[in-house]
PDB file of C-alpha atoms in Angstrom:
ATOM      1  CA  TYR Z 293      13.036 -10.997  -0.325  1.00  0.00           C
ATOM      2  CA  ASN Z 294      16.245  -9.019  -0.754  1.00  0.00           C
ATOM      3  CA  GLU Z 295      14.344  -5.748  -1.167  1.00  0.00           C
ATOM      4  CA  ASN Z 296      11.362  -4.197   0.620  1.00  0.00           C
ATOM      5  CA  ARG Z 297       9.356  -3.777  -2.582  1.00  0.00           C
ATOM      6  CA  VAL Z 298       5.776  -4.265  -3.753  1.00  0.00           C
ATOM      7  CA  SER Z 299       4.973  -3.663  -7.420  1.00  0.00           C
ATOM      8  CA  VAL Z 300       2.306  -1.083  -8.134  1.00  0.00           C
ATOM      9  CA  PRO Z 301       0.503  -0.891 -11.497  1.00  0.00           C
ATOM     10  CA  PHE Z 302       0.377   2.424 -13.358  1.00  0.00           C
ATOM     11  CA  SER Z 303      -3.320   2.803 -12.505  1.00  0.00           C
ATOM     12  CA  ARG Z 304      -2.401   3.118  -8.807  1.00  0.00           C
ATOM     13  CA  LEU Z 305       0.139   5.922  -9.325  1.00  0.00           C
ATOM     14  CA  ASP Z 306      -0.940   9.464  -8.518  1.00  0.00           C
ATOM     15  CA  THR Z 307      -1.107  11.719 -11.586  1.00  0.00           C
ATOM     16  CA  ASN Z 308       1.089  14.320  -9.885  1.00  0.00           C
ATOM     17  CA  LEU Z 309       3.747  11.677  -9.262  1.00  0.00           C
ATOM     18  CA  VAL Z 310       3.825  10.775 -12.960  1.00  0.00           C
ATOM     19  CA  ASN Z 311       3.783  14.443 -14.002  1.00  0.00           C
ATOM     20  CA  ALA Z 312       6.654  15.245 -11.633  1.00  0.00           C
ATOM     21  CA  LEU Z 313       8.689  12.350 -13.037  1.00  0.00           C
ATOM     22  CA  ILE Z 314       8.149  13.386 -16.651  1.00  0.00           C
ATOM     23  CA  ALA Z 315       8.718  17.110 -16.010  1.00  0.00           C
ATOM     24  CA  THR Z 316      11.958  16.456 -14.144  1.00  0.00           C
ATOM     25  CA  GLU Z 317      13.531  13.424 -15.769  1.00  0.00           C
ATOM     26  CA  ASP Z 318      12.271  13.263 -19.365  1.00  0.00           C
ATOM     27  CA  ALA Z 319      10.005  16.048 -20.670  1.00  0.00           C
ATOM     28  CA  ARG Z 320       9.794  14.457 -24.139  1.00  0.00           C
ATOM     29  CA  PHE Z 321       9.067  10.963 -22.748  1.00  0.00           C
ATOM     30  CA  PHE Z 322       5.951  10.424 -24.853  1.00  0.00           C
ATOM     31  CA  ARG Z 323       7.677  11.631 -28.055  1.00  0.00           C
ATOM     32  CA  HIS Z 324      10.713   9.318 -28.266  1.00  0.00           C
ATOM     33  CA  SER Z 325      11.287   5.588 -28.541  1.00  0.00           C
ATOM     34  CA  GLY Z 326      13.826   5.102 -25.759  1.00  0.00           C
ATOM     35  CA  ILE Z 327      16.571   7.506 -26.817  1.00  0.00           C
ATOM     36  CA  ASP Z 328      16.029  11.274 -26.887  1.00  0.00           C
ATOM     37  CA  LEU Z 329      18.522  12.477 -29.505  1.00  0.00           C
ATOM     38  CA  GLN Z 330      17.955  16.140 -28.662  1.00  0.00           C
ATOM     39  CA  ALA Z 331      18.794  15.543 -24.985  1.00  0.00           C
ATOM     40  CA  LEU Z 332      21.732  13.338 -25.954  1.00  0.00           C
ATOM     41  CA  PHE Z 333      23.265  16.020 -28.181  1.00  0.00           C
ATOM     42  CA  ARG Z 334      22.650  18.664 -25.497  1.00  0.00           C
ATOM     43  CA  SER Z 335      24.421  16.467 -22.948  1.00  0.00           C
ATOM     44  CA  VAL Z 336      27.398  15.747 -25.235  1.00  0.00           C
ATOM     45  CA  PHE Z 337      27.687  19.457 -26.075  1.00  0.00           C
ATOM     46  CA  GLY Z 338      27.632  20.254 -22.350  1.00  0.00           C
ATOM     47  CA  VAL Z 339      30.417  17.764 -21.665  1.00  0.00           C
ATOM     48  CA  LEU Z 340      32.555  19.099 -24.521  1.00  0.00           C
ATOM     49  CA  THR Z 341      32.088  22.755 -23.575  1.00  0.00           C
ATOM     50  CA  GLY Z 342      32.130  22.284 -19.805  1.00  0.00           C
ATOM     51  CA  SER Z 343      28.620  23.698 -19.411  1.00  0.00           C
ATOM     52  CA  ASN Z 344      26.206  21.297 -17.752  1.00  0.00           C
ATOM     53  CA  LYS Z 345      22.900  21.573 -19.583  1.00  0.00           C
ATOM     54  CA  GLY Z 346      21.301  18.474 -18.064  1.00  0.00           C
ATOM     55  CA  GLY Z 347      21.533  14.742 -18.561  1.00  0.00           C
ATOM     56  CA  GLY Z 348      20.831  12.903 -21.764  1.00  0.00           C
ATOM     57  CA  SER Z 349      19.262   9.742 -20.357  1.00  0.00           C
ATOM     58  CA  THR Z 350      15.584   9.059 -20.815  1.00  0.00           C
ATOM     59  CA  ILE Z 351      13.405   7.385 -18.190  1.00  0.00           C
ATOM     60  CA  THR Z 352      13.666   4.198 -20.246  1.00  0.00           C
ATOM     61  CA  GLN Z 353      17.476   4.400 -20.332  1.00  0.00           C
ATOM     62  CA  GLN Z 354      17.518   4.957 -16.563  1.00  0.00           C
ATOM     63  CA  LEU Z 355      15.307   1.879 -16.157  1.00  0.00           C
ATOM     64  CA  ALA Z 356      17.736  -0.166 -18.284  1.00  0.00           C
ATOM     65  CA  LYS Z 357      20.604   1.080 -16.096  1.00  0.00           C
ATOM     66  CA  MET Z 358      18.740   0.079 -12.913  1.00  0.00           C
ATOM     67  CA  MET Z 359      17.984  -3.374 -14.302  1.00  0.00           C
ATOM     68  CA  PHE Z 360      21.662  -4.057 -14.922  1.00  0.00           C
ATOM     69  CA  PRO Z 361      23.619  -2.079 -12.302  1.00  0.00           C
ATOM     70  CA  ARG Z 362      27.072  -0.872 -13.164  1.00  0.00           C
ATOM     71  CA  ASN Z 363      30.010  -1.884 -11.052  1.00  0.00           C
ATOM     72  CA  ARG Z 364      33.249   0.025 -11.275  1.00  0.00           C
ATOM     73  CA  LEU Z 365      34.030   0.160 -14.965  1.00  0.00           C
ATOM     74  CA  SER Z 366      36.903   1.497 -17.009  1.00  0.00           C
ATOM     75  CA  ARG Z 367      36.117   4.459 -19.240  1.00  0.00           C
ATOM     76  CA  PHE Z 368      36.049   2.187 -22.320  1.00  0.00           C
ATOM     77  CA  SER Z 369      33.794  -0.332 -20.569  1.00  0.00           C
ATOM     78  CA  LEU Z 370      31.499   2.470 -19.440  1.00  0.00           C
ATOM     79  CA  VAL Z 371      31.045   3.723 -23.010  1.00  0.00           C
ATOM     80  CA  PHE Z 372      30.414   0.160 -24.215  1.00  0.00           C
ATOM     81  CA  ARG Z 373      27.921  -0.331 -21.372  1.00  0.00           C
ATOM     82  CA  LYS Z 374      26.120   2.887 -22.354  1.00  0.00           C
ATOM     83  CA  PHE Z 375      25.568   1.505 -25.867  1.00  0.00           C
ATOM     84  CA  LYS Z 376      24.128  -1.675 -24.344  1.00  0.00           C
ATOM     85  CA  GLU Z 377      21.749   0.429 -22.227  1.00  0.00           C
ATOM     86  CA  TRP Z 378      20.571   2.247 -25.379  1.00  0.00           C
ATOM     87  CA  ILE Z 379      19.807  -1.068 -27.065  1.00  0.00           C
ATOM     88  CA  ILE Z 380      17.954  -2.320 -23.980  1.00  0.00           C
ATOM     89  CA  ALA Z 381      16.004   0.966 -23.772  1.00  0.00           C
ATOM     90  CA  VAL Z 382      14.836   0.657 -27.378  1.00  0.00           C
ATOM     91  CA  LYS Z 383      13.830  -2.970 -26.791  1.00  0.00           C
ATOM     92  CA  LEU Z 384      11.934  -2.008 -23.615  1.00  0.00           C
ATOM     93  CA  GLU Z 385      10.041   0.639 -25.598  1.00  0.00           C
ATOM     94  CA  ARG Z 386       9.014  -2.002 -28.147  1.00  0.00           C
ATOM     95  CA  ILE Z 387       7.811  -4.467 -25.508  1.00  0.00           C
ATOM     96  CA  TYR Z 388       6.144  -2.207 -22.937  1.00  0.00           C
ATOM     97  CA  SER Z 389       3.766   0.729 -23.108  1.00  0.00           C
ATOM     98  CA  LYS Z 390       4.891   4.125 -21.840  1.00  0.00           C
ATOM     99  CA  GLN Z 391       2.690   3.656 -18.762  1.00  0.00           C
ATOM    100  CA  GLU Z 392       4.256   0.261 -18.024  1.00  0.00           C
ATOM    101  CA  ILE Z 393       7.748   1.770 -18.334  1.00  0.00           C
ATOM    102  CA  ILE Z 394       6.885   4.486 -15.818  1.00  0.00           C
ATOM    103  CA  ALA Z 395       5.492   1.864 -13.422  1.00  0.00           C
ATOM    104  CA  LEU Z 396       8.571  -0.345 -13.870  1.00  0.00           C
ATOM    105  CA  TYR Z 397      10.869   2.614 -13.209  1.00  0.00           C
ATOM    106  CA  LEU Z 398       9.058   3.720 -10.052  1.00  0.00           C
ATOM    107  CA  ASN Z 399       8.780   0.137  -8.781  1.00  0.00           C
ATOM    108  CA  LYS Z 400      12.503  -0.509  -9.284  1.00  0.00           C
ATOM    109  CA  PHE Z 401      13.972   2.753  -7.929  1.00  0.00           C
ATOM    110  CA  ASP Z 402      15.715   2.548  -4.524  1.00  0.00           C
ATOM    111  CA  PHE Z 403      14.556   5.482  -2.392  1.00  0.00           C
ATOM    112  CA  LEU Z 404      16.869   4.400   0.484  1.00  0.00           C
ATOM    113  CA  ASN Z 405      15.874   3.699   4.089  1.00  0.00           C
ATOM    114  CA  GLN Z 406      14.474   0.248   3.174  1.00  0.00           C
ATOM    115  CA  ALA Z 407      12.211   1.853   0.550  1.00  0.00           C
ATOM    116  CA  VAL Z 408      12.701   0.098  -2.783  1.00  0.00           C
ATOM    117  CA  GLY Z 409       9.933   1.038  -5.159  1.00  0.00           C
ATOM    118  CA  ILE Z 410       7.247   3.666  -4.905  1.00  0.00           C
ATOM    119  CA  GLN Z 411       4.901   1.624  -2.678  1.00  0.00           C
ATOM    120  CA  SER Z 412       7.533   1.276   0.049  1.00  0.00           C
ATOM    121  CA  ALA Z 413       8.712   4.871  -0.394  1.00  0.00           C
ATOM    122  CA  ALA Z 414       5.198   6.303  -0.022  1.00  0.00           C
ATOM    123  CA  ARG Z 415       4.612   4.202   3.091  1.00  0.00           C
ATOM    124  CA  ILE Z 416       8.004   4.764   4.738  1.00  0.00           C
ATOM    125  CA  TYR Z 417       8.325   8.503   4.087  1.00  0.00           C
ATOM    126  CA  PHE Z 418       4.671   9.595   4.261  1.00  0.00           C
ATOM    127  CA  ASN Z 419       2.641   6.651   5.635  1.00  0.00           C
ATOM    128  CA  THR Z 420       0.433   6.663   2.559  1.00  0.00           C
ATOM    129  CA  SER Z 421       0.035   4.865  -0.766  1.00  0.00           C
ATOM    130  CA  PRO Z 422       1.301   5.932  -4.211  1.00  0.00           C
ATOM    131  CA  ASP Z 423      -2.192   6.934  -5.337  1.00  0.00           C
ATOM    132  CA  SER Z 424      -2.668   9.226  -2.317  1.00  0.00           C
ATOM    133  CA  LEU Z 425       0.556  11.252  -2.428  1.00  0.00           C
ATOM    134  CA  SER Z 426       0.181  15.019  -2.354  1.00  0.00           C
ATOM    135  CA  VAL Z 427       1.873  17.179  -4.987  1.00  0.00           C
ATOM    136  CA  GLU Z 428       4.731  18.191  -2.679  1.00  0.00           C
ATOM    137  CA  GLN Z 429       5.211  14.596  -1.498  1.00  0.00           C
ATOM    138  CA  SER Z 430       5.374  13.400  -5.111  1.00  0.00           C
ATOM    139  CA  ALA Z 431       7.872  16.146  -5.929  1.00  0.00           C
ATOM    140  CA  MET Z 432      10.093  15.170  -2.995  1.00  0.00           C
ATOM    141  CA  LEU Z 433      10.175  11.492  -3.999  1.00  0.00           C
ATOM    142  CA  ILE Z 434      10.881  12.322  -7.646  1.00  0.00           C
ATOM    143  CA  GLY Z 435      13.563  14.774  -6.529  1.00  0.00           C
ATOM    144  CA  MET Z 436      15.336  11.883  -4.846  1.00  0.00           C
ATOM    145  CA  ALA Z 437      15.768  10.219  -8.271  1.00  0.00           C
ATOM    146  CA  LYS Z 438      18.667  12.549  -9.072  1.00  0.00           C
ATOM    147  CA  ASN Z 439      20.726  11.263  -6.137  1.00  0.00           C
ATOM    148  CA  PRO Z 440      18.889   9.546  -3.264  1.00  0.00           C
ATOM    149  CA  SER Z 441      21.762   9.792  -0.787  1.00  0.00           C
ATOM    150  CA  LEU Z 442      22.314  13.520  -1.474  1.00  0.00           C
ATOM    151  CA  PHE Z 443      18.584  14.287  -1.342  1.00  0.00           C
ATOM    152  CA  ASN Z 444      17.774  12.015   1.595  1.00  0.00           C
ATOM    153  CA  PRO Z 445      14.992  13.735   3.604  1.00  0.00           C
ATOM    154  CA  ILE Z 446      16.052  12.074   6.845  1.00  0.00           C
ATOM    155  CA  ARG Z 447      19.729  13.064   6.712  1.00  0.00           C
ATOM    156  CA  LYS Z 448      19.615  16.206   4.555  1.00  0.00           C
ATOM    157  CA  PRO Z 449      16.197  17.854   4.830  1.00  0.00           C
ATOM    158  CA  GLU Z 450      17.384  21.296   3.649  1.00  0.00           C
ATOM    159  CA  LYS Z 451      18.894  19.917   0.432  1.00  0.00           C
ATOM    160  CA  THR Z 452      15.817  17.750  -0.063  1.00  0.00           C
ATOM    161  CA  ILE Z 453      13.517  20.783   0.185  1.00  0.00           C
ATOM    162  CA  GLN Z 454      15.670  22.640  -2.369  1.00  0.00           C
ATOM    163  CA  ARG Z 455      15.512  19.684  -4.748  1.00  0.00           C
ATOM    164  CA  ARG Z 456      11.750  19.248  -4.201  1.00  0.00           C
ATOM    165  CA  ASN Z 457      11.284  22.906  -5.078  1.00  0.00           C
ATOM    166  CA  ILE Z 458      13.249  22.425  -8.308  1.00  0.00           C
ATOM    167  CA  VAL Z 459      10.915  19.567  -9.219  1.00  0.00           C
ATOM    168  CA  LEU Z 460       7.912  21.810  -8.498  1.00  0.00           C
ATOM    169  CA  SER Z 461       9.464  24.504 -10.745  1.00  0.00           C
ATOM    170  CA  GLN Z 462       9.871  21.932 -13.512  1.00  0.00           C
ATOM    171  CA  MET Z 463       6.223  20.977 -13.107  1.00  0.00           C
ATOM    172  CA  GLU Z 464       5.284  24.640 -13.527  1.00  0.00           C
ATOM    173  CA  LYS Z 465       7.621  25.022 -16.529  1.00  0.00           C
ATOM    174  CA  TYR Z 466       5.905  22.163 -18.369  1.00  0.00           C
ATOM    175  CA  GLY Z 467       2.368  23.240 -17.484  1.00  0.00           C
ATOM    176  CA  TYR Z 468       1.510  20.734 -14.762  1.00  0.00           C
ATOM    177  CA  LEU Z 469       1.198  23.489 -12.116  1.00  0.00           C
ATOM    178  CA  THR Z 470       0.322  27.171 -12.128  1.00  0.00           C
ATOM    179  CA  THR Z 471       2.735  29.674 -10.583  1.00  0.00           C
ATOM    180  CA  SER Z 472       0.485  30.154  -7.553  1.00  0.00           C
ATOM    181  CA  GLU Z 473       0.223  26.381  -7.015  1.00  0.00           C
ATOM    182  CA  LYS Z 474       3.993  26.011  -7.271  1.00  0.00           C
ATOM    183  CA  LEU Z 475       4.569  28.765  -4.688  1.00  0.00           C
ATOM    184  CA  LYS Z 476       1.968  27.236  -2.362  1.00  0.00           C
ATOM    185  CA  TYR Z 477       3.597  23.790  -2.498  1.00  0.00           C
ATOM    186  CA  GLN Z 478       7.120  25.192  -2.205  1.00  0.00           C
ATOM    187  CA  SER Z 479       6.207  26.915   1.059  1.00  0.00           C
ATOM    188  CA  ARG Z 480       5.183  23.648   2.713  1.00  0.00           C
ATOM    189  CA  PRO Z 481       7.526  21.602   4.939  1.00  0.00           C
ATOM    190  CA  LEU Z 482       8.635  18.104   3.953  1.00  0.00           C
ATOM    191  CA  GLY Z 483       6.171  16.475   6.309  1.00  0.00           C
TER     192      GLY Z 483
END
């Protein structure tokens, strides 16, 4: 009872919520086994050249990180911890289906404001359930995954709208929305 969380199975997650998560956090989610080498190399290259090209962590790696939170670590310990997270991610991929991993991720994520997990987040932010979220609502919640305190709709609605619109653009980029749908959803308020 430390967290306001109710687990939701994959079957009760709205398709747009899942599509927003994949388009934004891990576009090749269904084509890797826990570690996306292409994203990893892109991330390392970005760090070495000083050009941020996006993160290298997969949804599964992010789940492993959430399961075993990091405290303040030295640089060496952080690198060692990252290797452990890779091993855990590969093991998670062997044990669970892709759908179960998505459900675990969304059920574990802390959306702030007493909303741990997608069931609580849908209820607290939109007074609905995860299978009834609209496209723009799904995009806002997935946008929070980058940094929930920075993209907190209660404290920073303008930044949250900008982030939601980026998620909607990602959904268009990967074919989950048409351009006209994206523009329609981007024009809507947070609600």
